[in-house]
mmCIF file of C-alpha atoms and ligand atoms in Angstrom:
data_model
loop_
_atom_site.group_PDB
_atom_site.id
_atom_site.type_symbol
_atom_site.label_atom_id
_atom_site.label_comp_id
_atom_site.label_asym_id
_atom_site.label_seq_id
_atom_site.Cartn_x
_atom_site.Cartn_y
_atom_site.Cartn_z
ATOM 1 C CA MET L 12 23.402 -16.489 2.634
ATOM 2 C CA SER L 13 21.221 -16.722 -0.443
ATOM 3 C CA TYR L 14 18.731 -13.780 -1.162
ATOM 4 C CA ALA L 15 15.460 -14.432 -2.498
ATOM 5 C CA ILE L 16 15.474 -10.711 -3.552
ATOM 6 C CA GLU L 17 18.498 -8.485 -4.220
ATOM 7 C CA THR L 18 18.556 -4.895 -5.625
ATOM 8 C CA GLU L 19 21.434 -2.650 -6.187
ATOM 9 C CA GLY L 20 21.000 1.121 -7.263
ATOM 10 C CA LEU L 21 17.435 0.394 -8.562
ATOM 11 C CA VAL L 22 16.271 3.486 -10.534
ATOM 12 C CA LYS L 23 12.607 3.982 -11.944
ATOM 13 C CA ARG L 24 11.550 7.182 -13.625
ATOM 14 C CA PHE L 25 8.074 8.271 -14.690
ATOM 15 C CA GLY L 26 9.027 11.486 -16.827
ATOM 16 C CA ALA L 27 10.189 13.945 -14.137
ATOM 17 C CA THR L 28 9.327 11.832 -11.404
ATOM 18 C CA VAL L 29 11.883 9.734 -9.876
ATOM 19 C CA ALA L 30 9.781 6.825 -8.191
ATOM 20 C CA LEU L 31 12.615 4.771 -7.204
ATOM 21 C CA ASP L 32 16.126 6.604 -6.555
ATOM 22 C CA GLY L 33 18.698 3.939 -6.056
ATOM 23 C CA VAL L 34 17.086 1.071 -3.868
ATOM 24 C CA ASP L 35 19.501 -1.397 -2.361
ATOM 25 C CA LEU L 36 17.807 -4.178 -0.605
ATOM 26 C CA ALA L 37 18.811 -7.839 0.090
ATOM 27 C CA VAL L 38 16.002 -10.030 1.343
ATOM 28 C CA PRO L 39 16.952 -13.581 2.673
ATOM 29 C CA SER L 40 14.925 -16.574 1.555
ATOM 30 C CA GLY L 41 12.010 -17.708 3.879
ATOM 31 C CA CYS L 42 11.482 -14.342 5.537
ATOM 32 C CA VAL L 43 8.775 -11.850 5.396
ATOM 33 C CA LEU L 44 9.997 -8.200 4.356
ATOM 34 C CA ALA L 45 7.529 -5.397 5.079
ATOM 35 C CA VAL L 46 8.166 -2.117 2.742
ATOM 36 C CA LEU L 47 6.722 0.643 4.559
ATOM 37 C CA GLY L 48 6.511 4.240 3.590
ATOM 38 C CA PRO L 49 4.096 7.206 2.877
ATOM 39 C CA ASN L 50 1.904 7.431 -0.049
ATOM 40 C CA GLY L 51 3.888 8.159 -3.166
ATOM 41 C CA ALA L 52 7.138 6.770 -1.683
ATOM 42 C CA GLY L 53 7.716 4.298 -4.543
ATOM 43 C CA LYS L 54 6.543 0.905 -2.650
ATOM 44 C CA SER L 55 4.139 -0.060 -5.570
ATOM 45 C CA THR L 56 6.758 0.659 -8.374
ATOM 46 C CA PHE L 57 9.318 -1.421 -6.435
ATOM 47 C CA VAL L 58 6.966 -4.331 -6.437
ATOM 48 C CA ARG L 59 6.122 -3.798 -10.011
ATOM 49 C CA VAL L 60 9.916 -3.758 -11.096
ATOM 50 C CA LEU L 61 10.452 -6.938 -9.148
ATOM 51 C CA ALA L 62 7.495 -8.651 -10.536
ATOM 52 C CA THR L 63 8.596 -7.942 -14.036
ATOM 53 C CA LEU L 64 5.600 -5.585 -14.817
ATOM 54 C CA ILE L 65 7.762 -2.512 -15.503
ATOM 55 C CA ARG L 66 11.419 -2.314 -16.359
ATOM 56 C CA PRO L 67 13.674 -0.436 -14.485
ATOM 57 C CA ASP L 68 15.844 2.660 -15.934
ATOM 58 C CA ALA L 69 18.949 1.691 -14.109
ATOM 59 C CA GLY L 70 20.422 -0.820 -11.494
ATOM 60 C CA VAL L 71 20.062 -4.492 -10.844
ATOM 61 C CA ALA L 72 17.193 -6.418 -9.508
ATOM 62 C CA ARG L 73 17.371 -10.290 -9.147
ATOM 63 C CA VAL L 74 14.531 -12.479 -7.701
ATOM 64 C CA GLY L 75 15.529 -16.150 -6.810
ATOM 65 C CA GLY L 76 19.039 -15.296 -8.356
ATOM 66 C CA HIS L 77 17.312 -14.250 -11.666
ATOM 67 C CA ASP L 78 17.789 -10.626 -13.221
ATOM 68 C CA VAL L 79 14.316 -9.207 -13.767
ATOM 69 C CA LEU L 80 15.493 -7.787 -17.225
ATOM 70 C CA ARG L 81 17.647 -10.594 -18.658
ATOM 71 C CA ASP L 82 15.692 -13.614 -17.200
ATOM 72 C CA GLN L 83 12.186 -12.312 -17.065
ATOM 73 C CA GLN L 84 10.591 -15.638 -17.801
ATOM 74 C CA ARG L 85 12.340 -17.453 -15.005
ATOM 75 C CA VAL L 86 11.407 -14.701 -12.634
ATOM 76 C CA ARG L 87 7.960 -15.006 -13.527
ATOM 77 C CA GLU L 88 7.715 -18.754 -12.963
ATOM 78 C CA LEU L 89 9.046 -18.051 -9.426
ATOM 79 C CA ILE L 90 6.756 -15.433 -8.302
ATOM 80 C CA GLY L 91 3.172 -14.830 -7.166
ATOM 81 C CA LEU L 92 1.510 -11.436 -6.887
ATOM 82 C CA ALA L 93 -1.434 -10.238 -5.150
ATOM 83 C CA GLY L 94 -3.081 -6.858 -3.939
ATOM 84 C CA GLN L 95 -3.917 -4.172 -5.969
ATOM 85 C CA TYR L 96 -3.613 -5.961 -9.281
ATOM 86 C CA ALA L 97 -7.059 -8.142 -8.578
ATOM 87 C CA SER L 98 -6.627 -11.050 -10.741
ATOM 88 C CA VAL L 99 -10.154 -12.144 -9.913
ATOM 89 C CA ASP L 100 -12.681 -12.252 -12.768
ATOM 90 C CA GLU L 101 -16.016 -11.036 -11.235
ATOM 91 C CA GLU L 102 -18.247 -13.206 -13.545
ATOM 92 C CA LEU L 103 -16.493 -16.523 -12.688
ATOM 93 C CA THR L 104 -16.851 -18.614 -9.706
ATOM 94 C CA GLY L 105 -14.086 -19.062 -7.117
ATOM 95 C CA TYR L 106 -13.509 -22.302 -8.315
ATOM 96 C CA GLU L 107 -13.579 -21.301 -12.364
ATOM 97 C CA ASN L 108 -11.045 -18.517 -11.387
ATOM 98 C CA LEU L 109 -8.432 -20.681 -9.986
ATOM 99 C CA LEU L 110 -8.978 -23.259 -12.672
ATOM 100 C CA LEU L 111 -8.545 -20.696 -15.225
ATOM 101 C CA ILE L 112 -5.152 -19.571 -13.613
ATOM 102 C CA GLY L 113 -4.050 -23.051 -13.291
ATOM 103 C CA ARG L 114 -4.762 -23.584 -17.130
ATOM 104 C CA LEU L 115 -2.918 -20.313 -18.010
ATOM 105 C CA LEU L 116 -0.048 -21.634 -16.155
ATOM 106 C CA GLU L 117 -0.054 -24.702 -18.375
ATOM 107 C CA LEU L 118 -1.043 -26.952 -15.363
ATOM 108 C CA PRO L 119 -2.479 -30.378 -16.729
ATOM 109 C CA ARG L 120 -6.320 -30.149 -16.198
ATOM 110 C CA ALA L 121 -6.500 -32.665 -13.470
ATOM 111 C CA ASP L 122 -3.836 -31.055 -11.485
ATOM 112 C CA ALA L 123 -5.479 -27.395 -12.095
ATOM 113 C CA ARG L 124 -8.618 -28.839 -10.670
ATOM 114 C CA ALA L 125 -6.750 -30.426 -7.689
ATOM 115 C CA ARG L 126 -5.038 -27.352 -6.802
ATOM 116 C CA ALA L 127 -8.282 -25.087 -6.962
ATOM 117 C CA ARG L 128 -9.718 -27.223 -4.741
ATOM 118 C CA GLU L 129 -6.971 -27.443 -2.358
ATOM 119 C CA LEU L 130 -6.577 -23.843 -2.290
ATOM 120 C CA LEU L 131 -10.205 -23.109 -1.980
ATOM 121 C CA ALA L 132 -10.225 -25.364 1.037
ATOM 122 C CA ARG L 133 -7.185 -23.765 2.565
ATOM 123 C CA PHE L 134 -8.539 -20.301 2.403
ATOM 124 C CA GLU L 135 -11.810 -21.526 3.630
ATOM 125 C CA LEU L 136 -13.875 -20.633 0.456
ATOM 126 C CA ASP L 137 -14.967 -24.089 -0.360
ATOM 127 C CA ASP L 138 -18.693 -23.252 0.537
ATOM 128 C CA ALA L 139 -18.450 -20.186 -1.708
ATOM 129 C CA ALA L 140 -16.456 -22.160 -4.598
ATOM 130 C CA GLY L 141 -19.661 -22.329 -6.783
ATOM 131 C CA ARG L 142 -20.775 -18.808 -6.575
ATOM 132 C CA PRO L 143 -19.655 -15.807 -8.788
ATOM 133 C CA ALA L 144 -16.965 -13.835 -7.320
ATOM 134 C CA SER L 145 -18.997 -10.745 -7.636
ATOM 135 C CA THR L 146 -21.006 -12.193 -4.738
ATOM 136 C CA TYR L 147 -18.069 -12.229 -2.635
ATOM 137 C CA SER L 148 -17.287 -10.080 0.558
ATOM 138 C CA GLY L 149 -14.459 -7.864 0.504
ATOM 139 C CA GLY L 150 -12.426 -10.570 2.769
ATOM 140 C CA MET L 151 -13.517 -13.280 0.655
ATOM 141 C CA ARG L 152 -12.417 -11.412 -2.504
ATOM 142 C CA ARG L 153 -9.012 -10.699 -0.891
ATOM 143 C CA ARG L 154 -8.571 -14.487 0.067
ATOM 144 C CA LEU L 155 -9.388 -15.470 -3.660
ATOM 145 C CA ASP L 156 -7.057 -13.085 -4.975
ATOM 146 C CA LEU L 157 -4.275 -14.529 -2.430
ATOM 147 C CA ALA L 158 -5.299 -18.096 -3.446
ATOM 148 C CA ALA L 159 -4.909 -17.097 -7.131
ATOM 149 C CA SER L 160 -1.398 -15.838 -6.621
ATOM 150 C CA LEU L 161 -0.424 -19.235 -5.129
ATOM 151 C CA VAL L 162 -1.650 -21.441 -7.886
ATOM 152 C CA GLY L 163 1.637 -21.795 -9.346
ATOM 153 C CA ARG L 164 3.377 -22.530 -6.100
ATOM 154 C CA PRO L 165 5.597 -19.477 -6.174
ATOM 155 C CA SER L 166 8.673 -19.369 -3.863
ATOM 156 C CA VAL L 167 8.518 -15.530 -3.732
ATOM 157 C CA LEU L 168 5.208 -13.990 -3.045
ATOM 158 C CA PHE L 169 4.695 -10.106 -3.638
ATOM 159 C CA LEU L 170 1.488 -8.656 -1.859
ATOM 160 C CA ASP L 171 0.763 -4.887 -2.420
ATOM 161 C CA GLU L 172 -1.138 -3.878 0.534
ATOM 162 C CA PRO L 173 -2.816 -7.141 1.174
ATOM 163 C CA THR L 174 -4.814 -6.142 4.082
ATOM 164 C CA THR L 175 -5.923 -2.633 3.155
ATOM 165 C CA GLY L 176 -9.579 -1.797 4.091
ATOM 166 C CA LEU L 177 -10.263 -5.440 5.473
ATOM 167 C CA ASP L 178 -11.609 -5.437 9.009
ATOM 168 C CA PRO L 179 -9.340 -6.682 11.906
ATOM 169 C CA HIS L 180 -10.682 -10.241 12.082
ATOM 170 C CA VAL L 181 -10.098 -10.908 8.430
ATOM 171 C CA ARG L 182 -6.757 -9.143 8.583
ATOM 172 C CA SER L 183 -5.599 -11.439 11.349
ATOM 173 C CA GLU L 184 -6.956 -14.422 9.061
ATOM 174 C CA VAL L 185 -4.752 -13.368 6.372
ATOM 175 C CA TRP L 186 -1.719 -13.086 8.589
ATOM 176 C CA LYS L 187 -2.281 -16.402 9.652
ATOM 177 C CA LEU L 188 -2.093 -17.576 5.931
ATOM 178 C CA LEU L 189 0.729 -15.700 5.480
ATOM 179 C CA ARG L 190 2.885 -17.127 8.484
ATOM 180 C CA ASP L 191 1.925 -20.596 7.158
ATOM 181 C CA LEU L 192 3.207 -20.082 3.769
ATOM 182 C CA VAL L 193 6.609 -18.715 5.366
ATOM 183 C CA THR L 194 6.747 -22.018 7.395
ATOM 184 C CA ASP L 195 6.384 -23.712 3.855
ATOM 185 C CA GLY L 196 9.617 -21.788 2.732
ATOM 186 C CA VAL L 197 7.873 -19.103 0.586
ATOM 187 C CA THR L 198 9.664 -15.498 0.773
ATOM 188 C CA VAL L 199 6.971 -12.811 1.040
ATOM 189 C CA LEU L 200 7.625 -9.147 0.336
ATOM 190 C CA LEU L 201 4.533 -7.015 1.388
ATOM 191 C CA THR L 202 3.791 -3.317 1.138
ATOM 192 C CA THR L 203 1.675 -2.215 4.001
ATOM 193 C CA GLN L 204 0.430 1.142 5.464
ATOM 194 C CA TYR L 205 -0.142 -0.640 8.862
ATOM 195 C CA LEU L 206 2.712 -0.529 11.230
ATOM 196 C CA ASP L 207 1.153 -3.160 13.418
ATOM 197 C CA GLU L 208 0.918 -5.337 10.436
ATOM 198 C CA ALA L 209 4.844 -4.798 9.817
ATOM 199 C CA ASP L 210 5.544 -5.411 13.531
ATOM 200 C CA HIS L 211 3.381 -8.645 13.732
ATOM 201 C CA LEU L 212 4.476 -10.097 10.461
ATOM 202 C CA ALA L 213 7.840 -9.059 9.220
ATOM 203 C CA HIS L 214 11.025 -10.523 10.055
ATOM 204 C CA ARG L 215 12.645 -7.435 8.299
ATOM 205 C CA ILE L 216 11.256 -3.882 7.597
ATOM 206 C CA ALA L 217 12.522 -1.492 5.002
ATOM 207 C CA VAL L 218 11.169 2.069 5.178
ATOM 208 C CA ILE L 219 10.977 3.634 1.689
ATOM 209 C CA ASP L 220 10.808 7.629 1.413
ATOM 210 C CA HIS L 221 11.131 9.516 -1.813
ATOM 211 C CA GLY L 222 12.395 6.482 -3.765
ATOM 212 C CA ARG L 223 14.966 5.542 -1.287
ATOM 213 C CA VAL L 224 15.367 2.910 1.508
ATOM 214 C CA VAL L 225 15.931 5.362 4.646
ATOM 215 C CA ALA L 226 15.915 2.472 7.275
ATOM 216 C CA ASP L 227 16.212 -1.222 6.964
ATOM 217 C CA GLY L 228 16.340 -4.025 9.803
ATOM 218 C CA THR L 229 14.586 -6.226 12.064
ATOM 219 C CA PRO L 230 11.512 -4.492 13.851
ATOM 220 C CA ALA L 231 13.540 -4.654 17.014
ATOM 221 C CA GLU L 232 16.842 -3.120 15.317
ATOM 222 C CA LEU L 233 14.802 -0.300 13.954
ATOM 223 C CA LYS L 234 13.120 0.410 17.148
ATOM 224 C CA VAL L 235 16.592 0.678 18.968
ATOM 225 C CA ARG L 236 18.099 2.833 16.341
ATOM 226 C CA ALA L 237 14.960 5.267 16.571
ATOM 227 C CA GLY L 238 16.163 6.312 19.982
ATOM 228 C CA ALA L 239 16.162 5.681 23.619
ATOM 229 C CA GLN L 240 14.039 3.334 25.450
ATOM 230 C CA ARG L 241 11.522 4.842 27.752
ATOM 231 C CA LEU L 242 10.987 4.189 31.337
ATOM 232 C CA GLU L 243 7.213 4.208 32.131
ATOM 233 C CA ILE L 244 5.446 4.379 35.672
ATOM 234 C CA ARG L 245 2.014 4.592 36.861
ATOM 235 C CA PRO L 246 1.535 4.957 40.535
ATOM 236 C CA VAL L 247 -1.715 3.378 41.980
ATOM 237 C CA ASP L 248 -2.583 6.905 43.427
ATOM 238 C CA ARG L 249 -2.182 9.902 41.189
ATOM 239 C CA ALA L 250 -1.450 11.863 44.457
ATOM 240 C CA HIS L 251 1.901 10.276 44.231
ATOM 241 C CA LEU L 252 2.804 11.547 40.774
ATOM 242 C CA PRO L 253 5.093 14.316 42.010
ATOM 243 C CA ALA L 254 7.178 11.884 44.177
ATOM 244 C CA VAL L 255 7.369 9.371 41.367
ATOM 245 C CA ALA L 256 8.425 12.316 38.904
ATOM 246 C CA SER L 257 11.021 13.393 41.361
ATOM 247 C CA ILE L 258 12.582 9.814 41.992
ATOM 248 C CA MET L 259 12.511 9.471 37.877
ATOM 249 C CA THR L 260 14.294 12.738 37.465
ATOM 250 C CA ASP L 261 17.230 11.951 39.875
ATOM 251 C CA LEU L 262 17.779 8.633 38.583
ATOM 252 C CA THR L 263 17.702 9.520 34.660
ATOM 253 C CA GLY L 264 18.468 13.222 34.732
ATOM 254 C CA ALA L 265 15.515 13.942 32.825
ATOM 255 C CA ALA L 266 12.072 15.106 33.973
ATOM 256 C CA PRO L 267 9.300 12.788 32.879
ATOM 257 C CA ALA L 268 6.548 13.967 30.711
ATOM 258 C CA SER L 269 2.834 12.777 30.957
ATOM 259 C CA GLY L 270 1.233 12.530 27.630
ATOM 260 C CA THR L 271 -2.238 11.922 26.660
ATOM 261 C CA ASP L 272 -2.444 9.578 29.635
ATOM 262 C CA PRO L 273 -2.310 11.545 32.650
ATOM 263 C CA GLY L 274 -1.667 8.608 35.336
ATOM 264 C CA LEU L 275 1.495 7.522 33.179
ATOM 265 C CA LEU L 276 4.826 9.236 33.610
ATOM 266 C CA THR L 277 7.465 8.535 30.824
ATOM 267 C CA THR L 278 10.996 9.455 30.279
ATOM 268 C CA PRO L 279 13.831 8.222 27.963
ATOM 269 C CA VAL L 280 16.493 5.914 29.547
ATOM 270 C CA THR L 281 19.794 4.719 28.065
ATOM 271 C CA ASP L 282 20.667 2.153 30.676
ATOM 272 C CA PRO L 283 17.736 -0.397 31.264
ATOM 273 C CA ALA L 284 19.495 -1.315 34.506
ATOM 274 C CA VAL L 285 17.991 1.835 36.165
ATOM 275 C CA ILE L 286 14.842 -0.196 36.747
ATOM 276 C CA SER L 287 16.377 -1.845 39.884
ATOM 277 C CA ALA L 288 17.239 1.516 41.507
ATOM 278 C CA VAL L 289 13.845 2.809 40.553
ATOM 279 C CA VAL L 290 12.099 -0.113 42.204
ATOM 280 C CA ARG L 291 14.062 0.209 45.518
ATOM 281 C CA ARG L 292 13.496 4.146 45.675
ATOM 282 C CA LEU L 293 9.821 3.578 45.210
ATOM 283 C CA GLU L 294 9.783 0.893 47.936
ATOM 284 C CA ALA L 295 11.698 3.310 50.167
ATOM 285 C CA ALA L 296 9.211 6.072 49.568
ATOM 286 C CA ARG L 297 6.362 3.476 50.076
ATOM 287 C CA VAL L 298 4.793 4.504 46.660
ATOM 288 C CA PRO L 299 2.710 1.477 45.353
ATOM 289 C CA VAL L 300 2.640 1.174 41.454
ATOM 290 C CA GLN L 301 0.401 -0.273 38.863
ATOM 291 C CA GLU L 302 2.534 -0.184 36.013
ATOM 292 C CA LEU L 303 6.451 -0.193 35.794
ATOM 293 C CA ALA L 304 8.327 -0.976 32.509
ATOM 294 C CA VAL L 305 10.996 -0.019 30.037
ATOM 295 C CA ARG L 306 9.823 -0.041 26.618
ATOM 296 C CA LEU L 307 11.320 0.157 23.207
ATOM 297 C CA PRO L 308 9.935 3.070 21.137
ATOM 298 C CA GLY L 309 6.967 1.896 18.811
ATOM 299 C CA LEU L 310 7.173 1.578 15.083
ATOM 300 C CA ASP L 311 5.475 4.992 15.090
ATOM 301 C CA GLU L 312 8.661 6.508 16.633
ATOM 302 C CA VAL L 313 10.726 4.731 14.296
ATOM 303 C CA PHE L 314 8.645 6.018 11.373
ATOM 304 C CA LEU L 315 8.662 9.774 12.684
ATOM 305 C CA ALA L 316 12.504 9.529 13.148
ATOM 306 C CA VAL L 317 13.429 8.178 9.421
ATOM 307 C CA THR L 318 10.985 9.755 7.428
ATOM 308 C CA GLY L 319 9.701 13.044 9.481
ATOM 309 C CA HIS L 320 6.151 11.871 9.102
ATOM 310 C CA ARG L 321 3.901 10.292 11.738
ATOM 311 C CA ALA L 322 2.460 6.891 10.778
ATOM 312 C CA ALA L 323 -1.072 8.230 11.609
ATOM 313 C CA GLU L 324 -0.543 10.720 8.857
ATOM 314 C CA LEU L 325 0.436 7.788 6.648
ATOM 315 C CA GLU L 326 -2.798 5.751 7.551
ATOM 316 C CA LEU L 327 -4.932 8.892 7.082
ATOM 317 C CA GLU L 328 -3.449 9.438 3.649
ATOM 318 C CA GLY L 329 -4.185 5.717 2.933
ATOM 319 C CA SER L 330 -7.721 5.988 3.967
ATOM 320 C CA LEU L 331 -8.448 9.026 1.763
ATOM 321 C CA ARG L 332 -6.838 7.557 -1.310
HETATM 322 P P1 ADP T 409 3.653 4.195 -3.429
HETATM 323 O O1 ADP T 409 3.064 2.693 -3.649
HETATM 324 O O2 ADP T 409 4.656 4.224 -2.050
HETATM 325 O O3 ADP T 409 2.299 4.925 -2.942
HETATM 326 P P2 ADP T 409 4.269 4.517 -6.018
HETATM 327 O O4 ADP T 409 5.299 3.531 -6.449
HETATM 328 O O5 ADP T 409 2.676 4.110 -6.591
HETATM 329 O O6 ADP T 409 4.178 4.903 -4.603
HETATM 330 O O7 ADP T 409 4.479 5.972 -6.814
HETATM 331 C C1 ADP T 409 5.770 6.458 -6.519
HETATM 332 C C2 ADP T 409 5.705 7.935 -7.514
HETATM 333 O O8 ADP T 409 5.622 7.390 -8.820
HETATM 334 C C3 ADP T 409 4.633 8.716 -7.231
HETATM 335 O O9 ADP T 409 5.012 9.868 -7.564
HETATM 336 C C4 ADP T 409 3.633 8.239 -8.462
HETATM 337 O O10 ADP T 409 2.853 9.448 -8.668
HETATM 338 C C5 ADP T 409 4.644 7.922 -9.517
HETATM 339 N N1 ADP T 409 4.117 6.965 -10.425
HETATM 340 C C6 ADP T 409 3.778 5.650 -10.171
HETATM 341 N N2 ADP T 409 3.234 5.006 -11.273
HETATM 342 C C7 ADP T 409 3.313 6.077 -12.033
HETATM 343 C C8 ADP T 409 2.882 6.111 -13.534
HETATM 344 N N3 ADP T 409 2.478 4.858 -14.102
HETATM 345 N N4 ADP T 409 3.002 6.993 -14.281
HETATM 346 C C9 ADP T 409 3.641 8.135 -13.677
HETATM 347 N N5 ADP T 409 4.036 8.461 -12.486
HETATM 348 C C10 ADP T 409 3.951 7.141 -11.647
#
């Protein structure tokens, strides 16, 4: 298998702070890896090392097979970077920004112009192409920043919190653009504080905490690892809750809990086949149900299991930044 990104024992210190404490990761080509983690976990440092912006203190990192220390120039030719490093010049128009980057990348003038126009169209910025970037909304600026990272046709794209602060509509637009890039064969590594972003977009997720990878896998693998699946039942009539609870206890061996939603009973199950027995018992007891499901735990539970923090705390920390 060819890996677009590979790291072994990657270490980065800032004085006494160990920002990366031995990161081992391998990201196959053409996939989206979401790097999740609480504030200060080392996500941005990881991206900055891979993008050759800072040098690691120990370990190995390769991008597209090239070592970030020995083949810095080759790595830079392969990658695009967007997010918290806003490459956009406020005083230039959208078109001029992209043209400038094309020229800095030494594209011939005609190619730089064509690439700028193509990207403006793709990111639906053609109407605003002639306006200074300072007049752009947050979402437009983010799209321009993303477009800027693509001028050099990168095969590996690093995005540091690409959708933080965007409204849900713009976020889903950015997600669509990223999916299209992956269809074209681009490998994307993004850091995010939004679990739903990782869940919707990523083929693989790495959770980083205190500079270490504490969990790594597909979203489904991580959910399975985080714990048992849950059986959820919502009777049509709340008067039936005790009867349903007793059936669930009989069949799973654990008394169900009702959380914030008082009409829904939930209990862990190890064997999803229990569901057919549940259905038979509910029918025999003549209890109509509105909802009946076996669910994987959410990424929120994954996060709690591997980091000891709730993701809501993570999002809160993020919003307080
Ligand atoms: P994240 O992106 O997950 O929020 P960072 O990679 O920004 O985390 O930071 C990881 C740790 O390294 C934090 O403790 C942070 O304070 C520290 N750090 C990051 N960059 C620097 C720097 N340039 N100088 C000193 N400390 C830094």
